[in-house]
Short mmCIF file of C-alpha atoms in Angstrom, two decimals:
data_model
loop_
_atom_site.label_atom_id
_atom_site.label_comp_id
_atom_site.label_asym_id
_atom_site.label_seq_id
_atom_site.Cartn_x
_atom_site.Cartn_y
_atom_site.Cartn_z
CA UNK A 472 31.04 -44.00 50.61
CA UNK A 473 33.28 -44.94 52.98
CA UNK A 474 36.33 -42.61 54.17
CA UNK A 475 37.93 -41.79 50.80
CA UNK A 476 36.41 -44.94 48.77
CA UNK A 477 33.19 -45.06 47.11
CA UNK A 478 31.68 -48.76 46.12
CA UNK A 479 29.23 -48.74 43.57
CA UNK A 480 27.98 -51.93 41.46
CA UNK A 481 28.30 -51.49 37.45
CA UNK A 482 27.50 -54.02 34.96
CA UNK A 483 28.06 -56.66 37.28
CA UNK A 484 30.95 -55.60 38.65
CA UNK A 485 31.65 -53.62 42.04
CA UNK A 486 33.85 -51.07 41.18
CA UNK A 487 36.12 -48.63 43.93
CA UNK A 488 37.10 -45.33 43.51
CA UNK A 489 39.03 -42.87 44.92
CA UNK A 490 36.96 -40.22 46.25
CA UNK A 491 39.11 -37.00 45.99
CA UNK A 492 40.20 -38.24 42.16
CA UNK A 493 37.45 -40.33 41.04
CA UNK A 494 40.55 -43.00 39.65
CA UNK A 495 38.89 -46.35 39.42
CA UNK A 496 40.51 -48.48 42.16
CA UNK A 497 39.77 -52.36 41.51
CA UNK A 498 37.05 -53.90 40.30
CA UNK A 499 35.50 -57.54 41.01
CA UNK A 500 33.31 -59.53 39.19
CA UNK A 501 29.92 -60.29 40.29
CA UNK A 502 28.05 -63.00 38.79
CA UNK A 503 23.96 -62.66 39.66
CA UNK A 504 22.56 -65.54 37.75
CA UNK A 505 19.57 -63.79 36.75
CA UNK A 506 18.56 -62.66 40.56
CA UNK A 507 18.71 -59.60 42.04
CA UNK A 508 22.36 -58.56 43.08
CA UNK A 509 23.54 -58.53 46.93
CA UNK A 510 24.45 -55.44 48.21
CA UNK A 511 27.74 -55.24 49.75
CA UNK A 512 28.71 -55.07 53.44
CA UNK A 513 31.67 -52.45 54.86
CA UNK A 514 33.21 -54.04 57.93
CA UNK A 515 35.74 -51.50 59.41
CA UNK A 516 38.38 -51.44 56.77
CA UNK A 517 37.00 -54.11 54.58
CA UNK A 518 33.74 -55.20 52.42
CA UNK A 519 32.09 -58.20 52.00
CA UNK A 520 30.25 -59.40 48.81
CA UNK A 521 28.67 -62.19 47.31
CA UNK A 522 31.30 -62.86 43.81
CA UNK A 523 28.23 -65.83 42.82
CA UNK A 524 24.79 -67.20 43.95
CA UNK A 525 27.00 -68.82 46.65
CA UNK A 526 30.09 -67.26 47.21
CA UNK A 527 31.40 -64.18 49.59
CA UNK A 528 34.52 -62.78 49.37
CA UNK A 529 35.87 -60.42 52.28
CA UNK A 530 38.30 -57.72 50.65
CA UNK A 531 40.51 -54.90 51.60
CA UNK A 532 38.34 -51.73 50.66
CA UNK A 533 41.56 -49.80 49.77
CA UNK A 534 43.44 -52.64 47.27
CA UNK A 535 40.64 -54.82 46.64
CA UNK A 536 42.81 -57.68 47.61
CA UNK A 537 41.20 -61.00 49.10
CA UNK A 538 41.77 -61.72 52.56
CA UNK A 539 39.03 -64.93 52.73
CA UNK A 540 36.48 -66.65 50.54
CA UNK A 541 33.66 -68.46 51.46
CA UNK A 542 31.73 -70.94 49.69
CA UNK A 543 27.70 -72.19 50.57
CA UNK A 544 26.09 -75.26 49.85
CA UNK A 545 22.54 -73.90 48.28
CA UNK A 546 19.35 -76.11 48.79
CA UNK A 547 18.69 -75.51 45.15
CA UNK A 548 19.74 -75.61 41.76
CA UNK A 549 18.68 -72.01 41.06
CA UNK A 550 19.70 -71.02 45.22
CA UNK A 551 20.99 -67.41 46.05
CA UNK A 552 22.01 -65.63 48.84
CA UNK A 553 20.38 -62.89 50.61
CA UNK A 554 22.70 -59.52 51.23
CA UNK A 555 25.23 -60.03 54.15
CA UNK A 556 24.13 -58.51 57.77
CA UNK A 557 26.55 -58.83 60.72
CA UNK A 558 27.11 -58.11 64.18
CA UNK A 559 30.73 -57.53 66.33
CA UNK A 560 32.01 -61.49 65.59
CA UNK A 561 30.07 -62.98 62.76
CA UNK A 562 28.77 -62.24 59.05
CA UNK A 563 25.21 -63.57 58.88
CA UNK A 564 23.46 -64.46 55.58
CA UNK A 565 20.68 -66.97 54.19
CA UNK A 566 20.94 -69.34 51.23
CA UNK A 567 17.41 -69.65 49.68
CA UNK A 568 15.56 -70.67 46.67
CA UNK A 569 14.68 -68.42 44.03
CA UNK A 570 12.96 -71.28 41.71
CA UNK A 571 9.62 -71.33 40.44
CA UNK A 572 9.57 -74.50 41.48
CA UNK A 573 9.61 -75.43 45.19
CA UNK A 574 13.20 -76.33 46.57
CA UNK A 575 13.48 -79.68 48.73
CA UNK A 576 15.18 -78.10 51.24
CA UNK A 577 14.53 -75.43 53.53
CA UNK A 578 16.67 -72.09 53.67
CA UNK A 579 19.45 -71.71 55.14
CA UNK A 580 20.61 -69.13 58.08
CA UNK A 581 24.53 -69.26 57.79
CA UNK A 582 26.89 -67.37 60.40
CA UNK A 583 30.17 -66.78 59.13
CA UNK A 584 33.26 -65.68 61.44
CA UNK A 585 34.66 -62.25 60.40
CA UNK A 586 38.03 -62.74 60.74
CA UNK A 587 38.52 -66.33 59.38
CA UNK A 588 35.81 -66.82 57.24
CA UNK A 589 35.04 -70.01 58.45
CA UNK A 590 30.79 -71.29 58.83
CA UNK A 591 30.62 -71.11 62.45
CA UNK A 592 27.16 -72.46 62.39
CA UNK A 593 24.19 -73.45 60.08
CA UNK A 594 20.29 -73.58 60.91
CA UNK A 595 17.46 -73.95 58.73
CA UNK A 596 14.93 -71.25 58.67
CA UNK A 597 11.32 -72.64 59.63
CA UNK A 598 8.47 -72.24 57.63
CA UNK A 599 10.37 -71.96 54.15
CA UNK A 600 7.99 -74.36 52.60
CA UNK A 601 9.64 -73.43 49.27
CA UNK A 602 13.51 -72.70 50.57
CA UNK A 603 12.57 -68.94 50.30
CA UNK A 604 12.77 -65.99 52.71
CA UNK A 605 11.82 -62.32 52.38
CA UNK A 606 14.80 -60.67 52.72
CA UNK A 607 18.05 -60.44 54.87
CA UNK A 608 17.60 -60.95 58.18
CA UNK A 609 18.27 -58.41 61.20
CA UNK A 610 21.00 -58.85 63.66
CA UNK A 611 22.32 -58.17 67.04
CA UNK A 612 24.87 -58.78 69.32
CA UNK A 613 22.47 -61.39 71.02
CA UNK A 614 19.89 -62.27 68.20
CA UNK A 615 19.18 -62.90 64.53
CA UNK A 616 15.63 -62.83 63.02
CA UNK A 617 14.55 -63.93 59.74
CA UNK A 618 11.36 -64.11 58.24
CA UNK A 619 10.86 -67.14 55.92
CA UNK A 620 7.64 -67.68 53.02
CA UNK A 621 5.33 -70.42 52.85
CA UNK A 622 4.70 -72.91 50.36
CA UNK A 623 2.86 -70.49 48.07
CA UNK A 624 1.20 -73.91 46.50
CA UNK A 625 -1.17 -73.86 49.63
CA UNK A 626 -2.53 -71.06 51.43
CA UNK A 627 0.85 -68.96 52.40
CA UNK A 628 1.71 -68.10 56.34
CA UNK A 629 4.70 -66.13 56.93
CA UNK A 630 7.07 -67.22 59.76
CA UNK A 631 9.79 -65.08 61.48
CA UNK A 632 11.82 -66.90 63.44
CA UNK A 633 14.64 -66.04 66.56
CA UNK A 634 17.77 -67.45 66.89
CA UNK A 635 20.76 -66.60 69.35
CA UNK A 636 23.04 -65.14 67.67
CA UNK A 637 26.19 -66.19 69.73
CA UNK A 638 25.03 -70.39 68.76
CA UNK A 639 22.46 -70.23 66.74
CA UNK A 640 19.87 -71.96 69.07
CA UNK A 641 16.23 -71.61 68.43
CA UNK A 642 14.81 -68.91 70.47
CA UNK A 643 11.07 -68.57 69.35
CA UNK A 644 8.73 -68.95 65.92
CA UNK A 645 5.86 -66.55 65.06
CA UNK A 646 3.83 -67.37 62.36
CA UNK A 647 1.39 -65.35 60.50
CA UNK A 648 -1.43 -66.14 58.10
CA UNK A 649 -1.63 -64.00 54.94
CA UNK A 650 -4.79 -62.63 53.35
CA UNK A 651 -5.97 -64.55 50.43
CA UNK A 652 -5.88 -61.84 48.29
CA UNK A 653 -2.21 -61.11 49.49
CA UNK A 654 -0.70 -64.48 48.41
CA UNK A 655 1.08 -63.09 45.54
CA UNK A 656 2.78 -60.63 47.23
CA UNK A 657 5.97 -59.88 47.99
CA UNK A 658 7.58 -58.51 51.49
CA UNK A 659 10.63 -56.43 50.66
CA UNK A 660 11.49 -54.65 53.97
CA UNK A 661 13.94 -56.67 56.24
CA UNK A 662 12.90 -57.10 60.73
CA UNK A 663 13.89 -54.62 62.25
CA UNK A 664 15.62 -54.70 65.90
CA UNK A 665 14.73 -51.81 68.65
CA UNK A 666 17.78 -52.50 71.08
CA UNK A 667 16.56 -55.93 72.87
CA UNK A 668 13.13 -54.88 73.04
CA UNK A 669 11.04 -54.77 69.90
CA UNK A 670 11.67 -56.70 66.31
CA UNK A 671 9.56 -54.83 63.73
CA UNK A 672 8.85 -57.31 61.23
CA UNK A 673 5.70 -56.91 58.33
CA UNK A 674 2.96 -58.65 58.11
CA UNK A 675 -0.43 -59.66 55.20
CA UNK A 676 -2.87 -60.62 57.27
CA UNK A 677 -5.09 -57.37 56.08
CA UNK A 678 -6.25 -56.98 52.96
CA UNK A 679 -3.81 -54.52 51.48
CA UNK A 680 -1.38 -53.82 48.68
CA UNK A 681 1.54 -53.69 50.98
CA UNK A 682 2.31 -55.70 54.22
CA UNK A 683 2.22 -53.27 57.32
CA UNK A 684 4.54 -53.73 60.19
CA UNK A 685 4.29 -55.38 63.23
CA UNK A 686 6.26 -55.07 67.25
CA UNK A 687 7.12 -58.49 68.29
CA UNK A 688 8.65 -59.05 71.82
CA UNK A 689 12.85 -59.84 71.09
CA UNK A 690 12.77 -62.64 74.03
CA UNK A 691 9.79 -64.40 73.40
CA UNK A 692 8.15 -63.67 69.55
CA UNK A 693 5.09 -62.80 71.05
CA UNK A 694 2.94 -59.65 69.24
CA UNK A 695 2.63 -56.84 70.81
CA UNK A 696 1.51 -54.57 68.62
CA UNK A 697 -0.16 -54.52 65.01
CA UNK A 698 -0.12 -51.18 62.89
CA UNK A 699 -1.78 -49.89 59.98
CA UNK A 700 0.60 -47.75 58.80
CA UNK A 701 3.08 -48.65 55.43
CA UNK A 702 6.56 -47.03 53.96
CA UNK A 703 7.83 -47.03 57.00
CA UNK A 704 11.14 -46.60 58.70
CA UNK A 705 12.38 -46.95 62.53
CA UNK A 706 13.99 -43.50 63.49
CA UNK A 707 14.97 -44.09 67.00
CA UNK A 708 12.27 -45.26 68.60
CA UNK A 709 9.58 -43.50 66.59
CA UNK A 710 8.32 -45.75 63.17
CA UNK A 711 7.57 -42.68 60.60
CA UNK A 712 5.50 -43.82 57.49
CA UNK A 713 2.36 -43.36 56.04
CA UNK A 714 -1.03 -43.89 57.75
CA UNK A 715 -3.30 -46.60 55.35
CA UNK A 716 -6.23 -46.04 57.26
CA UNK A 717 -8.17 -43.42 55.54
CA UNK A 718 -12.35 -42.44 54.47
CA UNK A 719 -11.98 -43.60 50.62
CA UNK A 720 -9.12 -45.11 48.29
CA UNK A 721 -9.27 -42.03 46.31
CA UNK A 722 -7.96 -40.11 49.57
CA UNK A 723 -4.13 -39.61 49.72
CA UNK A 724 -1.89 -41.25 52.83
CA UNK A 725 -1.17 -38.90 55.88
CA UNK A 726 2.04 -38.89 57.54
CA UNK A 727 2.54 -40.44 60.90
CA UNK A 728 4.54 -41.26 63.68
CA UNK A 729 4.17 -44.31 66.07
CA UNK A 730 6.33 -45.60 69.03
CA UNK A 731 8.11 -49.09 68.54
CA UNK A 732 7.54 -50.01 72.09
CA UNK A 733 3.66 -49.62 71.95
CA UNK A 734 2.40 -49.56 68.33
CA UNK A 735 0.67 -45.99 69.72
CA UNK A 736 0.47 -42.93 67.79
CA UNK A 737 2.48 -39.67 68.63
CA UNK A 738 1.22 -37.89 65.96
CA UNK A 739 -0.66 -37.59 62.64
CA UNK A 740 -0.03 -34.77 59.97
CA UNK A 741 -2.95 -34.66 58.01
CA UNK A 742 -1.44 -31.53 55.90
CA UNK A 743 1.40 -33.88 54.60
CA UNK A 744 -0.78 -36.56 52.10
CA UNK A 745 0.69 -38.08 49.14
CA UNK A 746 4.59 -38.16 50.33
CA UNK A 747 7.29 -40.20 48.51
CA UNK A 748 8.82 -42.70 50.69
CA UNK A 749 10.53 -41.46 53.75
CA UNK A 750 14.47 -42.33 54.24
CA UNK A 751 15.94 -43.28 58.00
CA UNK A 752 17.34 -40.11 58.62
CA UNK A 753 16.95 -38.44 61.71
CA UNK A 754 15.22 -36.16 61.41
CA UNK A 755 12.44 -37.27 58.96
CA UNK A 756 12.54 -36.27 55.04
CA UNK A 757 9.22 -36.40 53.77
CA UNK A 758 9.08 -35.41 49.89
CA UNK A 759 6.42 -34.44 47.39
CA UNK A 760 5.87 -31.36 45.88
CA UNK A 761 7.18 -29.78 49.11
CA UNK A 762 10.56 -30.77 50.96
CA UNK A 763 9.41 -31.44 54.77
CA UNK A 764 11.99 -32.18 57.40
CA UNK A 765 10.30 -33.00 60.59
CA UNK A 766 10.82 -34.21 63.98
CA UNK A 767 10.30 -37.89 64.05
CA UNK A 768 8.85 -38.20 68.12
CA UNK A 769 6.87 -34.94 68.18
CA UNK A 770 5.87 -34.25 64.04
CA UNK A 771 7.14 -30.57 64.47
CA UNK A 772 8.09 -29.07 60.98
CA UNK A 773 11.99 -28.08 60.75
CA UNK A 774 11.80 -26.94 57.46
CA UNK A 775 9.03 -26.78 54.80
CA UNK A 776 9.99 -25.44 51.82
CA UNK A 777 8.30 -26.06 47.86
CA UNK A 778 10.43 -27.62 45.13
CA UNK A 779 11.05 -25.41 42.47
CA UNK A 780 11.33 -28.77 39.94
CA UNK A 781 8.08 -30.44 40.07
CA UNK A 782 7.48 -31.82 36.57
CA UNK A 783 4.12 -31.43 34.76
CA UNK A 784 4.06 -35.39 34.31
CA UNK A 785 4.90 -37.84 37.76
CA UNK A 786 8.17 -38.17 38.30
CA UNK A 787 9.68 -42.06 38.81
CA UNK A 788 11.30 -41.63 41.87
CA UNK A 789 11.63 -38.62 44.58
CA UNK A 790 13.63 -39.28 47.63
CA UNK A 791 14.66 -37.04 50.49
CA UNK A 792 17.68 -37.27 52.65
CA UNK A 793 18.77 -35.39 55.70
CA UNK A 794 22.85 -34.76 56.22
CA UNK A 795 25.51 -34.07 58.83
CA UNK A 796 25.59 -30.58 59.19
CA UNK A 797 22.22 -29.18 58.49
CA UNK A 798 22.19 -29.49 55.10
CA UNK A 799 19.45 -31.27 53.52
CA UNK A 800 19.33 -32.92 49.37
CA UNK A 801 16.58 -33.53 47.04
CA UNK A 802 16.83 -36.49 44.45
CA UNK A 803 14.32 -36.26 41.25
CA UNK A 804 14.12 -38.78 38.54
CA UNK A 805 11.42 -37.89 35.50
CA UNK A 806 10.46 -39.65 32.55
CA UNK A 807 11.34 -37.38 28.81
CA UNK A 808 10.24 -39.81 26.07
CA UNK A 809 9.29 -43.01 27.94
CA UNK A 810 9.71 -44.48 30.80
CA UNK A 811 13.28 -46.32 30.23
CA UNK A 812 14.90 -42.78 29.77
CA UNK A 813 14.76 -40.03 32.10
CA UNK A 814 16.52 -36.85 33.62
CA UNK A 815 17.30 -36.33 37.40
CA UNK A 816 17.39 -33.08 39.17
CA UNK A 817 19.92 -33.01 42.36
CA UNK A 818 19.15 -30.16 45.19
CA UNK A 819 20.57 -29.55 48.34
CA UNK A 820 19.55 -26.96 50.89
CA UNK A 821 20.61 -25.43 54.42
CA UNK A 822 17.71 -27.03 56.80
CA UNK A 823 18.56 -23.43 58.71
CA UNK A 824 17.66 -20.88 56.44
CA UNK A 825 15.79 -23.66 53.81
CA UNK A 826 18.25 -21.53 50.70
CA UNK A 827 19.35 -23.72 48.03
CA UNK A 828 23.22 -24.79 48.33
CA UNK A 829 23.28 -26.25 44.88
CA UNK A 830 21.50 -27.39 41.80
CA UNK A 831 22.31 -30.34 39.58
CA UNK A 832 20.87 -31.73 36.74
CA UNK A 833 21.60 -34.64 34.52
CA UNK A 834 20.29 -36.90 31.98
CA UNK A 835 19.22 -40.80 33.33
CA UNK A 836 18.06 -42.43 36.00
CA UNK A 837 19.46 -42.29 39.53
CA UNK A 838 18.09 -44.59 42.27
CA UNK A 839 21.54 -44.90 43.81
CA UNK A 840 23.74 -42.47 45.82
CA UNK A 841 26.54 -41.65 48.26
CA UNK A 842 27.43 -39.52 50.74
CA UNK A 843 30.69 -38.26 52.65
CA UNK A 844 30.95 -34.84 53.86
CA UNK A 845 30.57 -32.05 51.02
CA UNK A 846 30.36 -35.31 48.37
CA UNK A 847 27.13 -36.93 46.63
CA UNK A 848 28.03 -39.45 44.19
CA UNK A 849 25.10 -40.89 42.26
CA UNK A 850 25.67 -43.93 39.66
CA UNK A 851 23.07 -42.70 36.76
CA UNK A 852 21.77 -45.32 34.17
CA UNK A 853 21.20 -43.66 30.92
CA UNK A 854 18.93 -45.75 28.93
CA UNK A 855 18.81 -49.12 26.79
CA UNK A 856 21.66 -49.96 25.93
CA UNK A 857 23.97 -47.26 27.04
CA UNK A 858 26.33 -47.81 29.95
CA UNK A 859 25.44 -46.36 33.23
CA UNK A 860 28.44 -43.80 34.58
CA UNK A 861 29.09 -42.43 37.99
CA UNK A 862 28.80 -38.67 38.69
CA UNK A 863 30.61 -37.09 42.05
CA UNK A 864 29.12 -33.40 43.13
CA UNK A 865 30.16 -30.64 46.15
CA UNK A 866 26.51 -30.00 47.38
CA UNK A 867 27.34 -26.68 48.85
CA UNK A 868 28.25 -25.34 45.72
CA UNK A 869 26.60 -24.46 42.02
#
């Protein structure tokens, strides 16, 4: 949501609407090819999307008119881009491979002026034995970072790699080697930049069902500090996730808070085990069958309250969110029949007094929302073969 337009992306379209009215504003084709569609980028005014596999298209957010278009050689047949990042001058994104076969070419790191949308400069991504990175990559004023996958025909290393962000010059490579058993898996959660200081980036050198993050040094790639916490997310300078190291599998994940500059821990919460993943709000959300907001640099509880919707059966997806203002929302998707329908259950509360503001529920499955002021839109997707439809609430209000 941005000012009084809300994006969403609907049957392969991304559709605008008027927030106060809800009257569909423009819509624009997106064509995903069978990969996983980019999410769009608001700059100021305007938003940036990928139309194809290799295409972006900067347009007015109000009109939906096109001020530039952009198109990408790919380095494969089947190539696609990653979702657009971008600093104050330039749009950053990477064309990769998403074959099954490996591509001949490396990926791509493109940076793309703002204003013109003209390729300002082009670098291939090391160690993209297969033309194929994780995810976008994380950008600066002074640096871009992108981690690229090896060729997964041979044991796999992962390798982030620095560039300046100004010229694109090589600024440092850091490779690591991945657990055997880890090979098939798949690292989902872009670097992450602490002001010039610390890149978070993730890492499968332990044997694990996740990668687990990792501090690398912004000026010269070298590690500073390996974790062994996962579901993660960098509020401030405090990383807040889950803590993996634990007496038995059977034994649920504590909550835990670690600074980016040292890897060290601030605190551990051994009363808050089994949490849904957390969401960068400041401060913390931590959701399970209780709603937890907590100070991300000291742990101290703000508000611990129980949810009065916890299903007999486990829910799909449970997220937590923190607002301007002191309120505080709830998101609950549970499966009725099966798991391809569900129903979703909306609260918000005052983080103050912990009271419920409002309660919302609705058939389908929301993993996608909005929010502007006293507004949560959520785009719900009702089930096979029915089309998904967007739903606006006040979240102060029954």
């Amino acid at each position: 949501m941005i000012g009084s337009t809300v994006l969403v992306s609907l049957d392969r379209s991304l559709v605008a609407y008027d927030v106060a009215s809800g009257q569909q504003l423009w819509t624009l084709p997106l064509a995903f090819d069978g990969t996983d569609p980019v999410l769009p980028l608001v700059v100021d005014t305007e938003v940036v999307v990928a139309t194809d596999t290799q295409t972006l298209e900067r347009v007015d957010l109000r009109t939906g008119r096109r001020r530039w278009q952009t198109r990408i050689g790919g380095v494969a047949t089947c190539s696609a881009l990653t979702s657009p990042v971008a600093n104050s001058s330039h749009l950053l994104v990477v064309s990769h491979s998403r074959c099954n076969e490996p591509a001949i070419d490396p990926a791509q790191l493109v940076a793309i002026s703002l204003v013109e949308g003209t390729i300002a400069w082009q670098r291939p991504v090391a160690g993209t034995g297969q033309g194929e990175v994780h995810v976008s990559p994380a950008v600066n004023d002074t640096v871009v970072v992108v981690g690229g996958v090896g060729d997964r025909r041979r044991p796999v290393s992962d390798t982030y790699t620095a560039y300046e962000a100004g010229t694109g010059a090589l600024r440092w490579t850091a490779q690591f080697d991945r657990d055997p058993a880890n090979i098939p898996l798949w690292i989902s959660q872009a670097p992450r930049l602490y002001e010039n200081a610390v890149v978070v980036v993730q890492v499968a050198t332990v044997l694990t069902d996740i990668a687990r993050p990792a501090g690398l040094d912004v000026a010269t790639g070298r590690v500073l500090w390996l974790s062994s916490i996962g579901n993660e997310v960098l509020i401030g300078d405090t990383l807040v996730g889950l803590d993996r190291v634990r007496d038995s599998p059977q034994q649920p994940l504590a909550a835990i808070g670690i600074d980016v500059l040292t890897g060290t821990t601030r605190w551990r919460d051994g009363s808050l085990r089994a949490f849904w993943p957390l969401e960068a709000s400041s401060p913390a959300a931590l959701v399970s069958d209780r709603f937890v907001v907590l100070d991300p640099r000291s742990g101290t509880h703000r508000m611990d309250v129980p949810l009065n919707d916890v299903p007999t059966n486990r829910p799909l997806y449970r997220r937590g969110f923190v607002l301007d203002g002191g309120k505080a929302v709830t998101v609950t998707s549970t499966p009725q029949t099966n798991v391809t329908t569900a129903s979703t259950s909306i609260q918000t509360r005052d983080l103050d007094r912990g009271t419920t503001l409002a309660a919302f529920d609705e058939p389908g499955f929301a993993p996608t929302f909005k929010f502007g002021g006293d507004l949560l839109v959520a785009v719900l997707a009702r089930g096979p073969n029915e089309q998904s439809v967007i739903v606006a609430y006040r979240i102060t209000r029954e």
